[in-house]
PDB file of C-alpha atoms in Angstrom:
ATOM      1  CA  LYS A 208      24.223 -15.937 -39.443  1.00  0.00           C
ATOM      2  CA  LEU A 209      20.903 -14.172 -38.917  1.00  0.00           C
ATOM      3  CA  LEU A 210      20.541 -10.534 -39.890  1.00  0.00           C
ATOM      4  CA  LEU A 211      18.370  -9.283 -37.073  1.00  0.00           C
ATOM      5  CA  ASN A 212      19.211  -5.593 -37.425  1.00  0.00           C
ATOM      6  CA  LEU A 213      17.593  -3.383 -40.061  1.00  0.00           C
ATOM      7  CA  CYS A 214      20.837  -2.302 -41.682  1.00  0.00           C
ATOM      8  CA  ARG A 215      24.487  -3.238 -41.913  1.00  0.00           C
ATOM      9  CA  CYS A 216      27.642  -1.888 -43.472  1.00  0.00           C
ATOM     10  CA  GLN A 217      27.887  -2.270 -47.216  1.00  0.00           C
ATOM     11  CA  ILE A 218      30.499  -4.723 -48.502  1.00  0.00           C
ATOM     12  CA  PRO A 219      33.339  -2.498 -49.743  1.00  0.00           C
ATOM     13  CA  GLY A 220      33.617  -2.532 -53.516  1.00  0.00           C
ATOM     14  CA  LEU A 221      30.335  -4.401 -54.068  1.00  0.00           C
ATOM     15  CA  GLY A 222      28.088  -1.906 -55.784  1.00  0.00           C
ATOM     16  CA  ASN A 223      25.089  -4.235 -56.010  1.00  0.00           C
ATOM     17  CA  ASP A 224      25.222  -5.280 -52.354  1.00  0.00           C
ATOM     18  CA  THR A 225      21.831  -5.690 -50.708  1.00  0.00           C
ATOM     19  CA  PHE A 226      20.609  -6.396 -47.199  1.00  0.00           C
ATOM     20  CA  GLU A 227      18.856  -9.521 -48.436  1.00  0.00           C
ATOM     21  CA  LEU A 228      21.067 -12.519 -49.180  1.00  0.00           C
ATOM     22  CA  GLN A 229      21.653 -13.100 -52.888  1.00  0.00           C
ATOM     23  CA  GLY A 230      23.099 -16.595 -52.468  1.00  0.00           C
ATOM     24  CA  LYS A 231      25.873 -18.559 -50.782  1.00  0.00           C
ATOM     25  CA  TRP A 232      28.551 -16.447 -52.453  1.00  0.00           C
ATOM     26  CA  HIS A 233      26.935 -13.344 -50.981  1.00  0.00           C
ATOM     27  CA  ALA A 234      26.727 -14.850 -47.495  1.00  0.00           C
ATOM     28  CA  TYR A 235      30.404 -15.807 -47.732  1.00  0.00           C
ATOM     29  CA  GLN A 236      31.446 -12.248 -48.670  1.00  0.00           C
ATOM     30  CA  ILE A 237      29.393 -10.804 -45.846  1.00  0.00           C
ATOM     31  CA  ASN A 238      30.994 -13.133 -43.309  1.00  0.00           C
ATOM     32  CA  GLN A 239      34.457 -12.249 -44.602  1.00  0.00           C
ATOM     33  CA  THR A 240      33.995  -8.474 -44.578  1.00  0.00           C
ATOM     34  CA  ILE A 241      31.373  -7.599 -41.934  1.00  0.00           C
ATOM     35  CA  PRO A 242      32.070  -8.419 -38.258  1.00  0.00           C
ATOM     36  CA  MET A 243      29.352  -9.556 -35.910  1.00  0.00           C
ATOM     37  CA  SER A 244      27.846  -7.070 -33.509  1.00  0.00           C
ATOM     38  CA  GLU A 245      29.435  -6.975 -30.073  1.00  0.00           C
ATOM     39  CA  GLU A 246      26.138  -6.216 -28.353  1.00  0.00           C
ATOM     40  CA  VAL A 247      25.095  -8.718 -25.710  1.00  0.00           C
ATOM     41  CA  ASN A 248      22.719 -11.443 -26.971  1.00  0.00           C
ATOM     42  CA  SER A 249      22.944  -9.991 -30.471  1.00  0.00           C
ATOM     43  CA  ASN A 250      23.088 -12.296 -33.478  1.00  0.00           C
ATOM     44  CA  SER A 251      23.389  -9.594 -36.102  1.00  0.00           C
ATOM     45  CA  TYR A 252      26.094  -7.913 -38.130  1.00  0.00           C
ATOM     46  CA  ASP A 253      27.880  -4.746 -37.081  1.00  0.00           C
ATOM     47  CA  THR A 254      26.185  -1.620 -38.412  1.00  0.00           C
ATOM     48  CA  CYS A 255      29.227   0.623 -38.103  1.00  0.00           C
ATOM     49  CA  HIS A 256      32.358  -1.380 -38.903  1.00  0.00           C
ATOM     50  CA  VAL A 257      33.937  -3.582 -41.567  1.00  0.00           C
ATOM     51  CA  TYR A 258      37.131  -5.602 -41.516  1.00  0.00           C
ATOM     52  CA  SER A 259      40.131  -3.709 -42.829  1.00  0.00           C
ATOM     53  CA  PRO A 260      41.338  -5.225 -46.141  1.00  0.00           C
ATOM     54  CA  GLY A 261      44.407  -7.402 -45.618  1.00  0.00           C
ATOM     55  CA  GLU A 262      44.347  -7.074 -41.844  1.00  0.00           C
ATOM     56  CA  ASN A 263      42.684  -9.896 -39.959  1.00  0.00           C
ATOM     57  CA  ASN A 264      40.191  -8.893 -37.277  1.00  0.00           C
ATOM     58  CA  THR A 265      41.072  -5.203 -37.622  1.00  0.00           C
ATOM     59  CA  LYS A 266      37.911  -3.127 -37.748  1.00  0.00           C
ATOM     60  CA  ILE A 267      37.447   0.227 -39.443  1.00  0.00           C
ATOM     61  CA  GLU A 268      34.380   2.447 -39.630  1.00  0.00           C
ATOM     62  CA  CYS A 269      32.265   1.988 -42.716  1.00  0.00           C
ATOM     63  CA  ASN A 270      30.824   4.895 -44.663  1.00  0.00           C
ATOM     64  CA  SER A 271      28.040   3.182 -46.600  1.00  0.00           C
ATOM     65  CA  TRP A 272      25.152   0.957 -45.602  1.00  0.00           C
ATOM     66  CA  VAL A 273      22.479  -1.329 -47.007  1.00  0.00           C
ATOM     67  CA  TYR A 274      19.014  -1.474 -45.497  1.00  0.00           C
ATOM     68  CA  ASP A 275      16.301  -4.039 -44.992  1.00  0.00           C
ATOM     69  CA  GLN A 276      13.612  -3.186 -47.548  1.00  0.00           C
ATOM     70  CA  SER A 277      11.307  -6.109 -46.810  1.00  0.00           C
ATOM     71  CA  THR A 278       8.928  -3.860 -44.860  1.00  0.00           C
ATOM     72  CA  PHE A 279       9.626  -0.326 -46.145  1.00  0.00           C
ATOM     73  CA  GLN A 280      11.306   0.578 -49.416  1.00  0.00           C
ATOM     74  CA  ASP A 281      12.745   3.720 -47.917  1.00  0.00           C
ATOM     75  CA  THR A 282      12.473   5.767 -44.747  1.00  0.00           C
ATOM     76  CA  PHE A 283      13.793   9.114 -43.626  1.00  0.00           C
ATOM     77  CA  ILE A 284      16.568   7.305 -41.801  1.00  0.00           C
ATOM     78  CA  THR A 285      18.024   6.347 -45.168  1.00  0.00           C
ATOM     79  CA  LYS A 286      17.120   9.400 -47.235  1.00  0.00           C
ATOM     80  CA  VAL A 287      17.679  12.484 -45.090  1.00  0.00           C
ATOM     81  CA  GLU A 288      20.890  14.491 -45.209  1.00  0.00           C
ATOM     82  CA  HIS A 289      22.410  16.046 -42.126  1.00  0.00           C
ATOM     83  CA  THR A 290      25.081  18.696 -42.387  1.00  0.00           C
ATOM     84  CA  ILE A 291      27.574  16.505 -40.536  1.00  0.00           C
ATOM     85  CA  ILE A 292      26.685  13.369 -42.498  1.00  0.00           C
ATOM     86  CA  ARG A 293      28.461  12.605 -45.737  1.00  0.00           C
ATOM     87  CA  PRO A 294      26.554  11.127 -48.689  1.00  0.00           C
ATOM     88  CA  ASP A 295      27.379   7.473 -48.874  1.00  0.00           C
ATOM     89  CA  CYS A 296      25.683   5.292 -51.441  1.00  0.00           C
ATOM     90  CA  ILE A 297      22.995   5.155 -54.071  1.00  0.00           C
ATOM     91  CA  LEU A 298      19.700   3.404 -53.400  1.00  0.00           C
ATOM     92  CA  ASN A 299      16.905   3.363 -55.947  1.00  0.00           C
ATOM     93  CA  ASP A 300      18.659   6.139 -57.897  1.00  0.00           C
ATOM     94  CA  LEU A 301      18.477   8.448 -54.893  1.00  0.00           C
ATOM     95  CA  THR A 302      21.377   9.797 -52.875  1.00  0.00           C
ATOM     96  CA  VAL A 303      21.190   8.216 -49.442  1.00  0.00           C
ATOM     97  CA  PHE A 304      22.202  10.022 -46.256  1.00  0.00           C
ATOM     98  CA  ASN A 305      22.312   7.742 -43.263  1.00  0.00           C
ATOM     99  CA  LEU A 306      21.225   8.578 -39.714  1.00  0.00           C
ATOM    100  CA  VAL A 307      23.085   5.663 -38.147  1.00  0.00           C
ATOM    101  CA  CYS A 308      26.297   4.984 -36.223  1.00  0.00           C
ATOM    102  CA  GLY A 309      26.366   7.658 -33.561  1.00  0.00           C
ATOM    103  CA  LEU A 310      23.631   9.732 -35.161  1.00  0.00           C
ATOM    104  CA  GLU A 311      20.714   7.874 -33.595  1.00  0.00           C
ATOM    105  CA  LEU A 312      20.108  10.967 -31.465  1.00  0.00           C
ATOM    106  CA  ALA A 313      19.141  12.839 -34.631  1.00  0.00           C
ATOM    107  CA  ARG A 314      16.308  10.363 -35.129  1.00  0.00           C
ATOM    108  CA  ALA A 315      15.167  10.761 -31.532  1.00  0.00           C
ATOM    109  CA  ASN A 316      15.292  14.551 -31.836  1.00  0.00           C
ATOM    110  CA  ALA A 317      13.156  14.479 -34.980  1.00  0.00           C
ATOM    111  CA  ASN A 318      10.473  12.575 -33.065  1.00  0.00           C
ATOM    112  CA  MET A 319      10.879  14.802 -30.022  1.00  0.00           C
ATOM    113  CA  LEU A 320      10.251  17.878 -32.165  1.00  0.00           C
ATOM    114  CA  VAL A 321       6.765  16.597 -32.975  1.00  0.00           C
ATOM    115  CA  MET A 322       5.915  16.600 -29.274  1.00  0.00           C
ATOM    116  CA  ALA A 323       7.607  19.991 -28.835  1.00  0.00           C
ATOM    117  CA  GLY A 324       5.403  21.357 -31.615  1.00  0.00           C
ATOM    118  CA  MET A 325       2.308  19.906 -29.964  1.00  0.00           C
ATOM    119  CA  LEU A 326       3.318  21.515 -26.657  1.00  0.00           C
ATOM    120  CA  ALA A 327       3.871  24.929 -28.241  1.00  0.00           C
ATOM    121  CA  GLY A 328       0.688  24.667 -30.274  1.00  0.00           C
ATOM    122  CA  SER A 329      -1.448  23.652 -27.318  1.00  0.00           C
ATOM    123  CA  ALA A 330      -0.360  26.845 -25.565  1.00  0.00           C
ATOM    124  CA  LEU A 331      -0.700  29.204 -28.542  1.00  0.00           C
ATOM    125  CA  VAL A 332      -3.466  27.881 -30.819  1.00  0.00           C
ATOM    126  CA  GLY A 333      -6.163  28.362 -28.193  1.00  0.00           C
ATOM    127  CA  ILE A 334      -5.066  31.955 -27.597  1.00  0.00           C
ATOM    128  CA  PHE A 335      -5.020  32.584 -31.352  1.00  0.00           C
ATOM    129  CA  ALA A 336      -8.511  31.091 -31.684  1.00  0.00           C
ATOM    130  CA  ASP A 337      -9.820  33.345 -28.914  1.00  0.00           C
ATOM    131  CA  MET A 338      -8.266  36.427 -30.497  1.00  0.00           C
ATOM    132  CA  PHE A 339      -8.923  35.856 -34.204  1.00  0.00           C
ATOM    133  CA  GLY A 340     -11.645  33.240 -34.369  1.00  0.00           C
ATOM    134  CA  ARG A 341     -12.062  29.465 -34.441  1.00  0.00           C
ATOM    135  CA  LYS A 342     -12.262  29.339 -38.219  1.00  0.00           C
ATOM    136  CA  ARG A 343      -9.054  31.320 -38.781  1.00  0.00           C
ATOM    137  CA  ALA A 344      -7.238  29.149 -36.246  1.00  0.00           C
ATOM    138  CA  PHE A 345      -8.481  26.050 -38.052  1.00  0.00           C
ATOM    139  CA  LEU A 346      -7.309  27.359 -41.419  1.00  0.00           C
ATOM    140  CA  CYS A 347      -3.889  28.377 -40.119  1.00  0.00           C
ATOM    141  CA  THR A 348      -3.223  25.049 -38.411  1.00  0.00           C
ATOM    142  CA  GLU A 349      -4.374  23.167 -41.511  1.00  0.00           C
ATOM    143  CA  ALA A 350      -2.007  25.260 -43.623  1.00  0.00           C
ATOM    144  CA  LEU A 351       0.822  24.364 -41.233  1.00  0.00           C
ATOM    145  CA  LEU A 352      -0.035  20.665 -41.577  1.00  0.00           C
ATOM    146  CA  VAL A 353       0.025  20.895 -45.379  1.00  0.00           C
ATOM    147  CA  ALA A 354       3.375  22.702 -45.279  1.00  0.00           C
ATOM    148  CA  ALA A 355       4.724  20.106 -42.845  1.00  0.00           C
ATOM    149  CA  MET A 356       3.526  17.306 -45.105  1.00  0.00           C
ATOM    150  CA  PHE A 357       5.397  18.574 -48.165  1.00  0.00           C
ATOM    151  CA  GLY A 358       8.413  19.518 -46.048  1.00  0.00           C
ATOM    152  CA  THR A 359       8.566  16.032 -44.546  1.00  0.00           C
ATOM    153  CA  ALA A 360       8.024  14.236 -47.847  1.00  0.00           C
ATOM    154  CA  PHE A 361      10.611  16.203 -49.813  1.00  0.00           C
ATOM    155  CA  ALA A 362      13.039  17.277 -47.072  1.00  0.00           C
ATOM    156  CA  PRO A 363      16.422  17.915 -48.775  1.00  0.00           C
ATOM    157  CA  ASN A 364      18.279  17.945 -45.454  1.00  0.00           C
ATOM    158  CA  TYR A 365      17.867  17.202 -41.784  1.00  0.00           C
ATOM    159  CA  GLN A 366      17.127  20.810 -40.866  1.00  0.00           C
ATOM    160  CA  VAL A 367      14.086  20.919 -43.147  1.00  0.00           C
ATOM    161  CA  LEU A 368      12.902  17.565 -41.798  1.00  0.00           C
ATOM    162  CA  ALA A 369      13.288  18.773 -38.203  1.00  0.00           C
ATOM    163  CA  ALA A 370      11.393  22.012 -38.900  1.00  0.00           C
ATOM    164  CA  SER A 371       8.658  20.071 -40.709  1.00  0.00           C
ATOM    165  CA  ARG A 372       8.290  17.683 -37.795  1.00  0.00           C
ATOM    166  CA  PHE A 373       7.874  20.637 -35.419  1.00  0.00           C
ATOM    167  CA  LEU A 374       5.249  22.206 -37.695  1.00  0.00           C
ATOM    168  CA  ALA A 375       3.456  18.867 -37.933  1.00  0.00           C
ATOM    169  CA  GLY A 376       3.209  18.714 -34.153  1.00  0.00           C
ATOM    170  CA  PHE A 377       2.118  22.346 -33.948  1.00  0.00           C
ATOM    171  CA  GLY A 378      -0.483  21.856 -36.679  1.00  0.00           C
ATOM    172  CA  GLN A 379      -1.988  18.825 -34.947  1.00  0.00           C
ATOM    173  CA  ASN A 380      -3.528  21.320 -32.553  1.00  0.00           C
ATOM    174  CA  THR A 381      -6.064  22.000 -35.303  1.00  0.00           C
ATOM    175  CA  PHE A 382      -8.150  19.745 -33.088  1.00  0.00           C
ATOM    176  CA  LEU A 383      -8.559  22.591 -30.592  1.00  0.00           C
ATOM    177  CA  PRO A 384     -10.483  25.088 -32.775  1.00  0.00           C
ATOM    178  CA  VAL A 385     -12.383  22.243 -34.464  1.00  0.00           C
ATOM    179  CA  PHE A 386     -13.561  20.870 -31.133  1.00  0.00           C
ATOM    180  CA  SER A 387     -14.466  24.361 -29.952  1.00  0.00           C
ATOM    181  CA  MET A 388     -16.540  24.977 -33.079  1.00  0.00           C
ATOM    182  CA  ALA A 389     -18.300  21.650 -32.650  1.00  0.00           C
ATOM    183  CA  MET A 390     -19.222  22.480 -29.053  1.00  0.00           C
ATOM    184  CA  GLU A 391     -20.251  26.044 -29.819  1.00  0.00           C
ATOM    185  CA  LEU A 392     -22.411  25.256 -32.856  1.00  0.00           C
ATOM    186  CA  VAL A 393     -24.782  22.878 -31.037  1.00  0.00           C
ATOM    187  CA  GLY A 394     -27.014  23.112 -28.009  1.00  0.00           C
ATOM    188  CA  PRO A 395     -26.207  21.603 -24.603  1.00  0.00           C
ATOM    189  CA  SER A 396     -28.166  18.388 -25.270  1.00  0.00           C
ATOM    190  CA  TYR A 397     -26.061  17.594 -28.363  1.00  0.00           C
ATOM    191  CA  ARG A 398     -22.598  18.516 -27.109  1.00  0.00           C
ATOM    192  CA  VAL A 399     -21.712  15.045 -25.863  1.00  0.00           C
ATOM    193  CA  ALA A 400     -22.639  13.525 -29.231  1.00  0.00           C
ATOM    194  CA  ALA A 401     -20.766  16.250 -31.127  1.00  0.00           C
ATOM    195  CA  GLY A 402     -17.652  15.703 -29.034  1.00  0.00           C
ATOM    196  CA  ILE A 403     -17.766  11.934 -29.560  1.00  0.00           C
ATOM    197  CA  ILE A 404     -18.172  12.362 -33.328  1.00  0.00           C
ATOM    198  CA  VAL A 405     -15.108  14.613 -33.499  1.00  0.00           C
ATOM    199  CA  GLU A 406     -13.061  12.041 -31.569  1.00  0.00           C
ATOM    200  CA  LEU A 407     -14.503   9.195 -33.657  1.00  0.00           C
ATOM    201  CA  PHE A 408     -13.082  10.621 -36.864  1.00  0.00           C
ATOM    202  CA  TRP A 409      -9.668  10.853 -35.182  1.00  0.00           C
ATOM    203  CA  CYS A 410      -9.809   7.123 -34.352  1.00  0.00           C
ATOM    204  CA  VAL A 411     -11.080   6.174 -37.814  1.00  0.00           C
ATOM    205  CA  GLY A 412      -8.216   8.167 -39.330  1.00  0.00           C
ATOM    206  CA  LEU A 413      -5.686   6.144 -37.327  1.00  0.00           C
ATOM    207  CA  PHE A 414      -7.154   2.887 -38.648  1.00  0.00           C
ATOM    208  CA  ILE A 415      -7.078   4.224 -42.200  1.00  0.00           C
ATOM    209  CA  LEU A 416      -3.434   5.244 -41.725  1.00  0.00           C
ATOM    210  CA  CYS A 417      -2.559   1.691 -40.648  1.00  0.00           C
ATOM    211  CA  LEU A 418      -4.269   0.345 -43.759  1.00  0.00           C
ATOM    212  CA  LEU A 419      -2.420   2.805 -45.995  1.00  0.00           C
ATOM    213  CA  ALA A 420       0.901   1.908 -44.372  1.00  0.00           C
ATOM    214  CA  TYR A 421       0.261  -1.740 -45.196  1.00  0.00           C
ATOM    215  CA  PHE A 422      -0.075  -1.026 -48.915  1.00  0.00           C
ATOM    216  CA  VAL A 423       2.246   1.979 -49.299  1.00  0.00           C
ATOM    217  CA  ARG A 424       5.759   0.986 -48.231  1.00  0.00           C
ATOM    218  CA  SER A 425       7.594   4.200 -49.108  1.00  0.00           C
ATOM    219  CA  ALA A 426       7.827   6.864 -46.409  1.00  0.00           C
ATOM    220  CA  THR A 427       7.620   9.663 -48.986  1.00  0.00           C
ATOM    221  CA  ASN A 428       4.598   8.189 -50.759  1.00  0.00           C
ATOM    222  CA  LEU A 429       2.850   7.334 -47.500  1.00  0.00           C
ATOM    223  CA  THR A 430       3.268  10.902 -46.263  1.00  0.00           C
ATOM    224  CA  LEU A 431       1.745  12.262 -49.465  1.00  0.00           C
ATOM    225  CA  VAL A 432      -1.086   9.725 -49.654  1.00  0.00           C
ATOM    226  CA  ALA A 433      -2.062  10.402 -46.051  1.00  0.00           C
ATOM    227  CA  GLY A 434      -1.543  14.165 -46.220  1.00  0.00           C
ATOM    228  CA  VAL A 435      -2.744  15.382 -49.618  1.00  0.00           C
ATOM    229  CA  PRO A 436      -6.456  14.940 -48.704  1.00  0.00           C
ATOM    230  CA  MET A 437      -5.969  17.732 -46.139  1.00  0.00           C
ATOM    231  CA  ILE A 438      -5.784  20.165 -49.047  1.00  0.00           C
ATOM    232  CA  LEU A 439      -9.442  19.399 -49.817  1.00  0.00           C
ATOM    233  CA  VAL A 440     -10.399  21.306 -46.664  1.00  0.00           C
ATOM    234  CA  PHE A 441      -9.592  24.585 -48.410  1.00  0.00           C
ATOM    235  CA  LEU A 442     -12.106  23.752 -51.169  1.00  0.00           C
ATOM    236  CA  TYR A 443     -15.112  23.608 -48.835  1.00  0.00           C
ATOM    237  CA  ILE A 444     -13.988  25.861 -46.001  1.00  0.00           C
ATOM    238  CA  TRP A 445     -16.578  28.422 -47.071  1.00  0.00           C
ATOM    239  CA  LEU A 446     -19.265  25.939 -45.969  1.00  0.00           C
ATOM    240  CA  ILE A 447     -17.965  25.954 -42.391  1.00  0.00           C
ATOM    241  CA  PRO A 448     -19.367  28.840 -40.327  1.00  0.00           C
ATOM    242  CA  GLU A 449     -17.523  30.765 -37.677  1.00  0.00           C
ATOM    243  CA  SER A 450     -18.562  30.052 -34.112  1.00  0.00           C
ATOM    244  CA  PRO A 451     -21.544  32.270 -33.254  1.00  0.00           C
ATOM    245  CA  ARG A 452     -20.488  32.269 -29.617  1.00  0.00           C
ATOM    246  CA  TRP A 453     -17.085  33.663 -30.528  1.00  0.00           C
ATOM    247  CA  LEU A 454     -18.661  36.310 -32.770  1.00  0.00           C
ATOM    248  CA  ILE A 455     -20.986  37.367 -29.968  1.00  0.00           C
ATOM    249  CA  SER A 456     -18.090  37.544 -27.507  1.00  0.00           C
ATOM    250  CA  LYS A 457     -16.384  39.960 -29.923  1.00  0.00           C
ATOM    251  CA  GLY A 458     -19.495  42.089 -30.336  1.00  0.00           C
ATOM    252  CA  LYS A 459     -20.153  40.909 -33.913  1.00  0.00           C
ATOM    253  CA  ASN A 460     -23.820  40.275 -33.245  1.00  0.00           C
ATOM    254  CA  LYS A 461     -25.029  40.775 -36.817  1.00  0.00           C
ATOM    255  CA  GLU A 462     -22.675  38.137 -38.204  1.00  0.00           C
ATOM    256  CA  ALA A 463     -23.625  35.771 -35.396  1.00  0.00           C
ATOM    257  CA  TYR A 464     -27.320  36.364 -36.012  1.00  0.00           C
ATOM    258  CA  LYS A 465     -27.005  35.425 -39.700  1.00  0.00           C
ATOM    259  CA  ILE A 466     -25.339  32.128 -38.815  1.00  0.00           C
ATOM    260  CA  ILE A 467     -27.858  31.310 -36.092  1.00  0.00           C
ATOM    261  CA  GLN A 468     -30.682  32.224 -38.460  1.00  0.00           C
ATOM    262  CA  LYS A 469     -29.430  29.682 -41.014  1.00  0.00           C
ATOM    263  CA  ILE A 470     -29.254  27.031 -38.300  1.00  0.00           C
ATOM    264  CA  ALA A 471     -32.759  27.899 -37.123  1.00  0.00           C
ATOM    265  CA  LYS A 472     -34.087  27.664 -40.690  1.00  0.00           C
ATOM    266  CA  LYS A 473     -32.592  24.176 -41.095  1.00  0.00           C
ATOM    267  CA  ASN A 474     -34.259  23.175 -37.823  1.00  0.00           C
ATOM    268  CA  GLN A 475     -37.544  24.773 -38.906  1.00  0.00           C
ATOM    269  CA  VAL A 476     -37.448  27.194 -35.999  1.00  0.00           C
ATOM    270  CA  THR A 477     -38.391  30.866 -36.144  1.00  0.00           C
ATOM    271  CA  LEU A 478     -35.670  33.037 -34.669  1.00  0.00           C
ATOM    272  CA  PRO A 479     -36.693  36.332 -33.015  1.00  0.00           C
ATOM    273  CA  GLU A 480     -34.892  39.378 -34.332  1.00  0.00           C
ATOM    274  CA  ASN A 481     -33.716  40.286 -30.839  1.00  0.00           C
ATOM    275  CA  ALA A 482     -32.702  36.703 -29.918  1.00  0.00           C
ATOM    276  CA  ILE A 483     -29.077  37.539 -29.390  1.00  0.00           C
ATOM    277  CA  ASP A 484     -29.738  40.669 -27.362  1.00  0.00           C
ATOM    278  CA  GLU A 485     -32.150  38.839 -25.063  1.00  0.00           C
ATOM    279  CA  TYR A 486     -30.497  35.483 -24.547  1.00  0.00           C
ATOM    280  CA  SER A 487     -26.917  35.404 -25.704  1.00  0.00           C
ATOM    281  CA  VAL A 488     -24.986  38.517 -24.782  1.00  0.00           C
ATOM    282  CA  GLU A 489     -23.092  38.154 -21.525  1.00  0.00           C
ATOM    283  CA  SER A 490     -22.133  41.233 -19.581  1.00  0.00           C
ATOM    284  CA  GLY A 491     -19.278  41.686 -17.163  1.00  0.00           C
ATOM    285  CA  GLU A 492     -15.584  42.316 -17.243  1.00  0.00           C
ATOM    286  CA  SER A 493     -13.272  39.802 -18.845  1.00  0.00           C
ATOM    287  CA  MET A 494     -10.877  37.840 -16.657  1.00  0.00           C
ATOM    288  CA  SER A 495      -7.337  36.697 -17.174  1.00  0.00           C
ATOM    289  CA  VAL A 496      -6.624  32.988 -17.499  1.00  0.00           C
ATOM    290  CA  PHE A 497      -4.389  33.346 -14.436  1.00  0.00           C
ATOM    291  CA  LYS A 498      -7.530  33.928 -12.375  1.00  0.00           C
ATOM    292  CA  MET A 499      -7.888  30.149 -12.513  1.00  0.00           C
ATOM    293  CA  PHE A 500      -4.977  29.757 -10.097  1.00  0.00           C
ATOM    294  CA  THR A 501      -6.898  31.673  -7.414  1.00  0.00           C
ATOM    295  CA  ILE A 502      -9.943  29.366  -7.520  1.00  0.00           C
ATOM    296  CA  PRO A 503      -8.997  25.961  -6.020  1.00  0.00           C
ATOM    297  CA  LYS A 504     -11.949  24.001  -7.416  1.00  0.00           C
ATOM    298  CA  LEU A 505     -11.415  25.327 -10.952  1.00  0.00           C
ATOM    299  CA  LEU A 506      -7.661  24.705 -10.715  1.00  0.00           C
ATOM    300  CA  ILE A 507      -8.150  21.090  -9.561  1.00  0.00           C
ATOM    301  CA  ARG A 508     -10.620  20.365 -12.351  1.00  0.00           C
ATOM    302  CA  THR A 509      -8.254  21.879 -14.913  1.00  0.00           C
ATOM    303  CA  LEU A 510      -5.350  19.762 -13.657  1.00  0.00           C
ATOM    304  CA  ILE A 511      -7.526  16.648 -13.857  1.00  0.00           C
ATOM    305  CA  ILE A 512      -8.375  17.481 -17.470  1.00  0.00           C
ATOM    306  CA  TYR A 513      -4.683  17.981 -18.260  1.00  0.00           C
ATOM    307  CA  LEU A 514      -3.861  14.619 -16.658  1.00  0.00           C
ATOM    308  CA  ASN A 515      -6.617  12.828 -18.581  1.00  0.00           C
ATOM    309  CA  TRP A 516      -5.447  14.402 -21.841  1.00  0.00           C
ATOM    310  CA  GLU A 517      -1.897  13.202 -21.278  1.00  0.00           C
TER     311      GLU A 517
END
C-alpha cells in the first residue's frame, strides 16, 4: 500500500514507529493497525484513525502521528503547540504538537495572517514613513522582521507563531520606505534603473531562498539561515542617508543640504549654498490623501497601480 499522504497515525505501542517502512514486519503492522483513507481516489493511510485493539474494523481517533521526513526533517505543522492540542509524541527529542485532524484551519490561518500583516502594513507603513521619515520606517520594519524571524523559529505555542506570522507580513512592507528612498535619492533619469535594481534584489533573494531550502531541510534552521542576515542591516544603517526630499518637506533644509552636498561631491559637482531654497522647496498647502477620490484621472491611475501590484 502506497503512503501518499505526508503523515499517518502512529502504530499504538510502537515507540520507534516511523513514516518510512522499516521492513515487511513494519508494513504488516501498519496494515493491521492503520485503516486506509476513505477519501475518493486516495491510496493512502488514514491520518486520524486507528483500528481499536481487539475489535475488527472498529476505528478510534489516534492521538499521535508520524511524519514523512524525506523532504523536511521538521515543520511547524509537527512542532507547534496549540492550546487545544495535546502533546502527542516525541520526534528528534522534541515534543511534537500536531496541527492535523480537524486543525487544518489553524495552518490556513497562520498563512492568512501573513497576508493580513501585509495588508495592515501597506496601509500604515507609508503613513509612518511620511510622518517620521523613510529611514525610521525602514529600521522599524526591519526590526519587526527580525522579531518575527526569532518568533517563528522558536515559537513555543500557536499563538506566538500566529503573531510572528502577522509581524512577518507587516514587516515585509519594508519595501515601501526602501523604494521611496531609492526614488528620492536619484535624479529623474536614474529612477527607472534604481527601481529595477530594488526589484532585482527581491527576485535574487527568492532564488537564494530556494537554494537554501534545498540544503537546509529543517524549518527552524531554514528560518534562521534566511533571516539572521537581516540583522547585518543595523551594522551599516548609519551609511544610509535619510531622503533629502522628505527632509525638505519637513522644513529640515540644513540636514537635507548636507546629504545633497555629499552626493554632489561624489559626482564632482559644485552645489550652490542656496540650492535648496532656489530649486527644491515647494510652497502651497498640503492636501489630504482623500483628495485623490475627487480627481477621476488620479483615482483611475491609482486603481490601476493597485491592480498591477496585486
